[in-house]
Structure formats: structure tokens, C-alpha cells
Tab-separated table of C-alpha atoms in Angstrom:
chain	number	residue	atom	x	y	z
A	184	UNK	CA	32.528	43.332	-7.936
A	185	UNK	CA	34.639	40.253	-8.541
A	186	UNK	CA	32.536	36.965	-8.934
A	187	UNK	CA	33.509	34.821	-6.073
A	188	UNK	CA	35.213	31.314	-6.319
A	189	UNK	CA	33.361	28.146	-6.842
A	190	UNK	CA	32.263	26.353	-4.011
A	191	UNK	CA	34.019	23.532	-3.269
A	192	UNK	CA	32.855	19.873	-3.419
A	193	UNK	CA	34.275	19.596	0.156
A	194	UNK	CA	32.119	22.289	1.696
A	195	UNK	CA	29.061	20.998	-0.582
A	196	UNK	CA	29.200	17.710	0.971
A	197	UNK	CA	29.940	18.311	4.426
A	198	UNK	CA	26.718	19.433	5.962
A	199	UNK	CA	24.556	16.464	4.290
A	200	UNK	CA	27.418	13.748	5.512
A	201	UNK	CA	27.291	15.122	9.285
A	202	UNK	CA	23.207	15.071	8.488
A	203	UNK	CA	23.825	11.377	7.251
A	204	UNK	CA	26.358	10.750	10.486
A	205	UNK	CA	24.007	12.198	13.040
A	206	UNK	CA	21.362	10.666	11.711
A	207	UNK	CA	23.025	7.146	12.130
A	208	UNK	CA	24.130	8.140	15.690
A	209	UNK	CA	20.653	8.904	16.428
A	210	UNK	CA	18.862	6.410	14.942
A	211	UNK	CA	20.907	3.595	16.135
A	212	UNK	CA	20.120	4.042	19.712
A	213	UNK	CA	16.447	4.144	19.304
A	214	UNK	CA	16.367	1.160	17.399
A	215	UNK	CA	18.111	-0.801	19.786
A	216	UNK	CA	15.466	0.659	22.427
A	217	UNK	CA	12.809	-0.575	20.126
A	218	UNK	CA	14.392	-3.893	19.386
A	219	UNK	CA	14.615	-4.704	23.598
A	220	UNK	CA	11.693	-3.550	24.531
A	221	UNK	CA	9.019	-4.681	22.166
A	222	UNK	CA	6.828	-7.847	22.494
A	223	UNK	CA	8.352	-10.272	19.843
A	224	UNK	CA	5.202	-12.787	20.455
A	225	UNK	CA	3.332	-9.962	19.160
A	226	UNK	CA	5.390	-8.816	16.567
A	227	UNK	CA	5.522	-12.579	15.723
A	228	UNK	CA	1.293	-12.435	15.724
A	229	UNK	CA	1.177	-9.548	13.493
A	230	UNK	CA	4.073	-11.306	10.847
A	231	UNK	CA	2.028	-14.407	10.920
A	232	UNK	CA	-1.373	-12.741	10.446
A	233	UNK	CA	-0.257	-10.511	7.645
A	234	UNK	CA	1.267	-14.058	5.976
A	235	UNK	CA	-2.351	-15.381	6.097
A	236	UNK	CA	-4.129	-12.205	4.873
A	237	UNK	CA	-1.771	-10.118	2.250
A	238	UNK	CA	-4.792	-9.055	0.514
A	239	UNK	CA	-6.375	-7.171	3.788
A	240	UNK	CA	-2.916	-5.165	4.329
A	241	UNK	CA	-2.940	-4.206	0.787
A	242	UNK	CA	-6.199	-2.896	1.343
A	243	UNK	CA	-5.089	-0.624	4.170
A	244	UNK	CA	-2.279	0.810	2.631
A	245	UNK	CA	-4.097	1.706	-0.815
A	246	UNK	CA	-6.904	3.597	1.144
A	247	UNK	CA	-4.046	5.126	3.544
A	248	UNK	CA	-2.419	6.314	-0.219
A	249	UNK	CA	-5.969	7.371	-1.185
A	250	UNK	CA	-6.573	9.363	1.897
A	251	UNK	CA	-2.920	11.398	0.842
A	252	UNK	CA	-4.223	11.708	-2.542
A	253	UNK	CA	-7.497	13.212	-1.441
A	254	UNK	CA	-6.622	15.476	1.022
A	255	UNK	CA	-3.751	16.352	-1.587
A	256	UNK	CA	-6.657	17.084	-4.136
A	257	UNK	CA	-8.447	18.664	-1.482
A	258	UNK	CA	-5.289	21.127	-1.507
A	259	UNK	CA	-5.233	21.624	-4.666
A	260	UNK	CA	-8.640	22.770	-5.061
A	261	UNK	CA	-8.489	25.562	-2.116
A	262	UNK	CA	-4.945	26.199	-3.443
A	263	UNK	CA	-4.918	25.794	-7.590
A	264	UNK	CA	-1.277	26.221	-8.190
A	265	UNK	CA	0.223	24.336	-5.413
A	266	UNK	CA	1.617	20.834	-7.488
A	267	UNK	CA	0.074	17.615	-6.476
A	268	UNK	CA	3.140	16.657	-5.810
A	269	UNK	CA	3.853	19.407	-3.270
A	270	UNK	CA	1.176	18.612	-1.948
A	271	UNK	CA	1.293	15.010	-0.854
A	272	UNK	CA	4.880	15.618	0.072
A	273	UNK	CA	4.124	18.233	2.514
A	274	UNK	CA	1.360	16.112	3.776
A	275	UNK	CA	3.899	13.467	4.488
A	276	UNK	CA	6.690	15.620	6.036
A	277	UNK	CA	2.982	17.190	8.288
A	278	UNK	CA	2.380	13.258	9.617
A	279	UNK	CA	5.870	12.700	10.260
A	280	UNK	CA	6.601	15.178	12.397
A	281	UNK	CA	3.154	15.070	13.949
A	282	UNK	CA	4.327	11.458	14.872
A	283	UNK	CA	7.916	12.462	16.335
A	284	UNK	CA	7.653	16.263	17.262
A	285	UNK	CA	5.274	17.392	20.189
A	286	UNK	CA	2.037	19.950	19.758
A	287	UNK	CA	1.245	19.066	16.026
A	288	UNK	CA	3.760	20.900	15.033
A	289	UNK	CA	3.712	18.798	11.948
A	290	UNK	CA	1.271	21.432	10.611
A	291	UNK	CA	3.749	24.053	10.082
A	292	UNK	CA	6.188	21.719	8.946
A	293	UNK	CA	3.449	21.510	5.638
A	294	UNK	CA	3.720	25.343	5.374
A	295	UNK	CA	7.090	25.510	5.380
A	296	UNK	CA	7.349	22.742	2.277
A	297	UNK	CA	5.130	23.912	0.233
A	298	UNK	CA	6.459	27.249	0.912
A	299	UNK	CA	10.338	25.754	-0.010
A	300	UNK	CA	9.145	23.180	-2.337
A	301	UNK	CA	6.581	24.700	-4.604
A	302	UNK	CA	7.425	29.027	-4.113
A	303	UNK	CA	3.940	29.247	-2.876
A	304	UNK	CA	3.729	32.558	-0.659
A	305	UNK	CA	3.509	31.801	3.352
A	306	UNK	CA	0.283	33.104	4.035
A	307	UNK	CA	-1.762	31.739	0.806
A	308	UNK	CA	-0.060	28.177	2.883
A	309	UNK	CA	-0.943	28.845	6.120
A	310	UNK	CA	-4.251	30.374	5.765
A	311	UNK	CA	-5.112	27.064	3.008
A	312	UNK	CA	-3.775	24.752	6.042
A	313	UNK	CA	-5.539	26.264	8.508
A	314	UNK	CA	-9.146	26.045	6.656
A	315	UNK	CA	-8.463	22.687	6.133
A	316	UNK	CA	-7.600	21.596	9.470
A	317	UNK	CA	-10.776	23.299	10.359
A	318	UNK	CA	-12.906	21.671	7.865
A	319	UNK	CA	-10.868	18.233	9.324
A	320	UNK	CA	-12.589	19.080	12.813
A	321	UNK	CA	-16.088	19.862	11.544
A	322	UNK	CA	-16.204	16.799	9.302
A	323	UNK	CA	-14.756	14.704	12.162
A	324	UNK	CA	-17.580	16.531	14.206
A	325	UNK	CA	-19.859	15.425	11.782
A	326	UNK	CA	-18.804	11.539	11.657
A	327	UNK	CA	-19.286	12.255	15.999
A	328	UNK	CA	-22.727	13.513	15.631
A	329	UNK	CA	-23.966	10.514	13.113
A	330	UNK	CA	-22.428	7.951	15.532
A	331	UNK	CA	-23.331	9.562	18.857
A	332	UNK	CA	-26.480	11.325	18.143
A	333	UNK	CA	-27.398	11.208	22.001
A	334	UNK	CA	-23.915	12.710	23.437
A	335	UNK	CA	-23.570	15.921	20.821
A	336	UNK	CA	-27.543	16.750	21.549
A	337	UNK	CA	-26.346	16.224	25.468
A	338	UNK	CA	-23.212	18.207	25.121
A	339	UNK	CA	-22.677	22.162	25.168
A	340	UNK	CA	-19.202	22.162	24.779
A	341	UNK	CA	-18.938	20.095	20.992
A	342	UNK	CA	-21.211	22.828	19.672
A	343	UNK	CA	-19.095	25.294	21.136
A	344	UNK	CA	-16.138	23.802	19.703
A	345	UNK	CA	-17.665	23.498	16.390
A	346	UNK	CA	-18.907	26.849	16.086
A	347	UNK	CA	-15.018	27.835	16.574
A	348	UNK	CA	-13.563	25.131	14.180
A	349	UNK	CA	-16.362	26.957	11.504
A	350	UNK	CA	-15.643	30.424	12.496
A	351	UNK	CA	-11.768	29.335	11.626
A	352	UNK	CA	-12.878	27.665	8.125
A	353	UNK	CA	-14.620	30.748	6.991
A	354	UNK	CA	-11.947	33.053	8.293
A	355	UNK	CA	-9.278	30.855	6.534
A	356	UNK	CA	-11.682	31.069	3.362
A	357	UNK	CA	-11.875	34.978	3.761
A	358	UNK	CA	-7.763	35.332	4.108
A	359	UNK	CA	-7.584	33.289	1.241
């Protein structure tokens, strides 16, 4: 069989310029949308407050890296050879599409890049995601019951719901 020709540079580039294009066409509209409808006395607030206080932003955004890093390490550990690198970036393309796409569907997003990005096989990534986001609930259970000791005693249904989210973490553990 006869090796085929070279791709060309023209059909290389083409898809990632109409990406780039549509993109622009896209994002241009929404911006403007942004731009007319937000509160500029606000936005002016938030400019002057950050002015005042650089050291507090700082702050936020090194523990919003740190929580990346963790939960990336927190990867790592239930899957070894996934790259920290992999990690964090599929934990970014997860809360970016969380943000913009409806029904978390940010979560399989993170599959699918580590899946692309690092080779690892599609069911060690979803069944690692999906203990994870269980172990998410329970712990975020767990901050709920040491702030609202009164409600979870009161409420039926949060037990319920954490009896499922710990079923899920131990069968995510088992298909691992």
C-alpha cells in the first residue's frame, strides 16, 4: 500500500483558525452583553477595594491554587500514574465547563482529558472521578454536620443521601 501524501499546512490550519474565528464571533457578543449590563459602581467598588487590600486577593487565589493542587494530589493518590499535571488540567477544563455547560457536565469533561491527555484507560478515570466526587459530598456532609449539628440529627433525608454518596465511594473504590 502506497504511503499517502503529506498533509498540507492548509488543511492543518484550517480547523484551529475557524476554532479561533468562531470563537471571536462568539465571544464578542457576550462580552458586549456583559459590558451593558453589569453594575460599573460595583465593579468600580470591587477595583477600589482590591487597590486597598492586594495582600487579601493574593490570599484567595493561592488557597484557590492550593485547593487544585490538593484535589490534584488527591488524584494522584487514588490514581498513581495519572501526571500531576493531567491532573490539575483536567480539573480546570471540569470547573470550566461546570461554569458554562448545564448538569455538571464538567465532570466528564475531566474523564475525557485525562483520558486524551495522559492515555489513562476510561474506566480507571471515571470510576477515580466518581469516588472522588463522592468523597466531595461526604466531606461536605461532614463540614454540614459540624456546623449544623441540630438540622442533620433533625433530618432523614441527609443521612439518606449520605449513605448513597458512601455506597458510591466504596463502589468507585471496588471498580478501581
Amino acid at each position: 500500500m502506497p504511503d499517502s501524501p503529506p498533509e498540507s499546512t492548509f488543511t492543518r490550519r484550517t480547523p484551529r483558525r475557524f476554532a479561533v474565528l468562531l470563537a471571536l464571533v462568539l465571544t464578542i457578543p457576550v462580552v458586549w452583553a456583559i459590558v451593558e449590563t453589569m453594575d460599573r459602581g460595583a465593579l468600580s467598588e470591587v477595583l477600589h477595594s482590591i487597590g486597598e487590600r492586594p495582600f487579601g486577593l493574593s490570599m484567595v487565589w493561592a488557597g484557590f491554587g492550593a485547593a487544585f493542587l490538593l484535589r490534584a494530589l488527591a488524584w494522584r493518590r487514588v490514581l498513581p500514574d495519572l501526571p500531576l499535571r493531567h491532573a490539575v488540567a483536567a480539573l480546570h477544563v471540569a470547573l470550566g465547563a461546570n461554569h458554562v455547560l448545564p448538569l455538571r457536565l464538567g465532570e466528564p469533561l475531566r474523564i475525557v482529558s485525562v483520558v486524551r491527555r495522559a492515555g489513562i484507560d476510561w474506566r480507571r478515570a471515571a470510576a477515580s472521578t466518581i469516588t472522588l466526587r463522592a468523597a466531595d459530598t461526604l466531606a461536605v456532609m461532614g463540614l454540614g454536620v459540624v456546623a449544623g449539628m441540630g438540622y442533620f440529627r433533625r433530618s432523614m433525608g441527609v443521612w439518606l443521601v449520605a449513605g448513597l454518596a458512601g455506597a458510591v465511594a466504596a463502589g468507585g473504590i471496588v471498580w478501581l
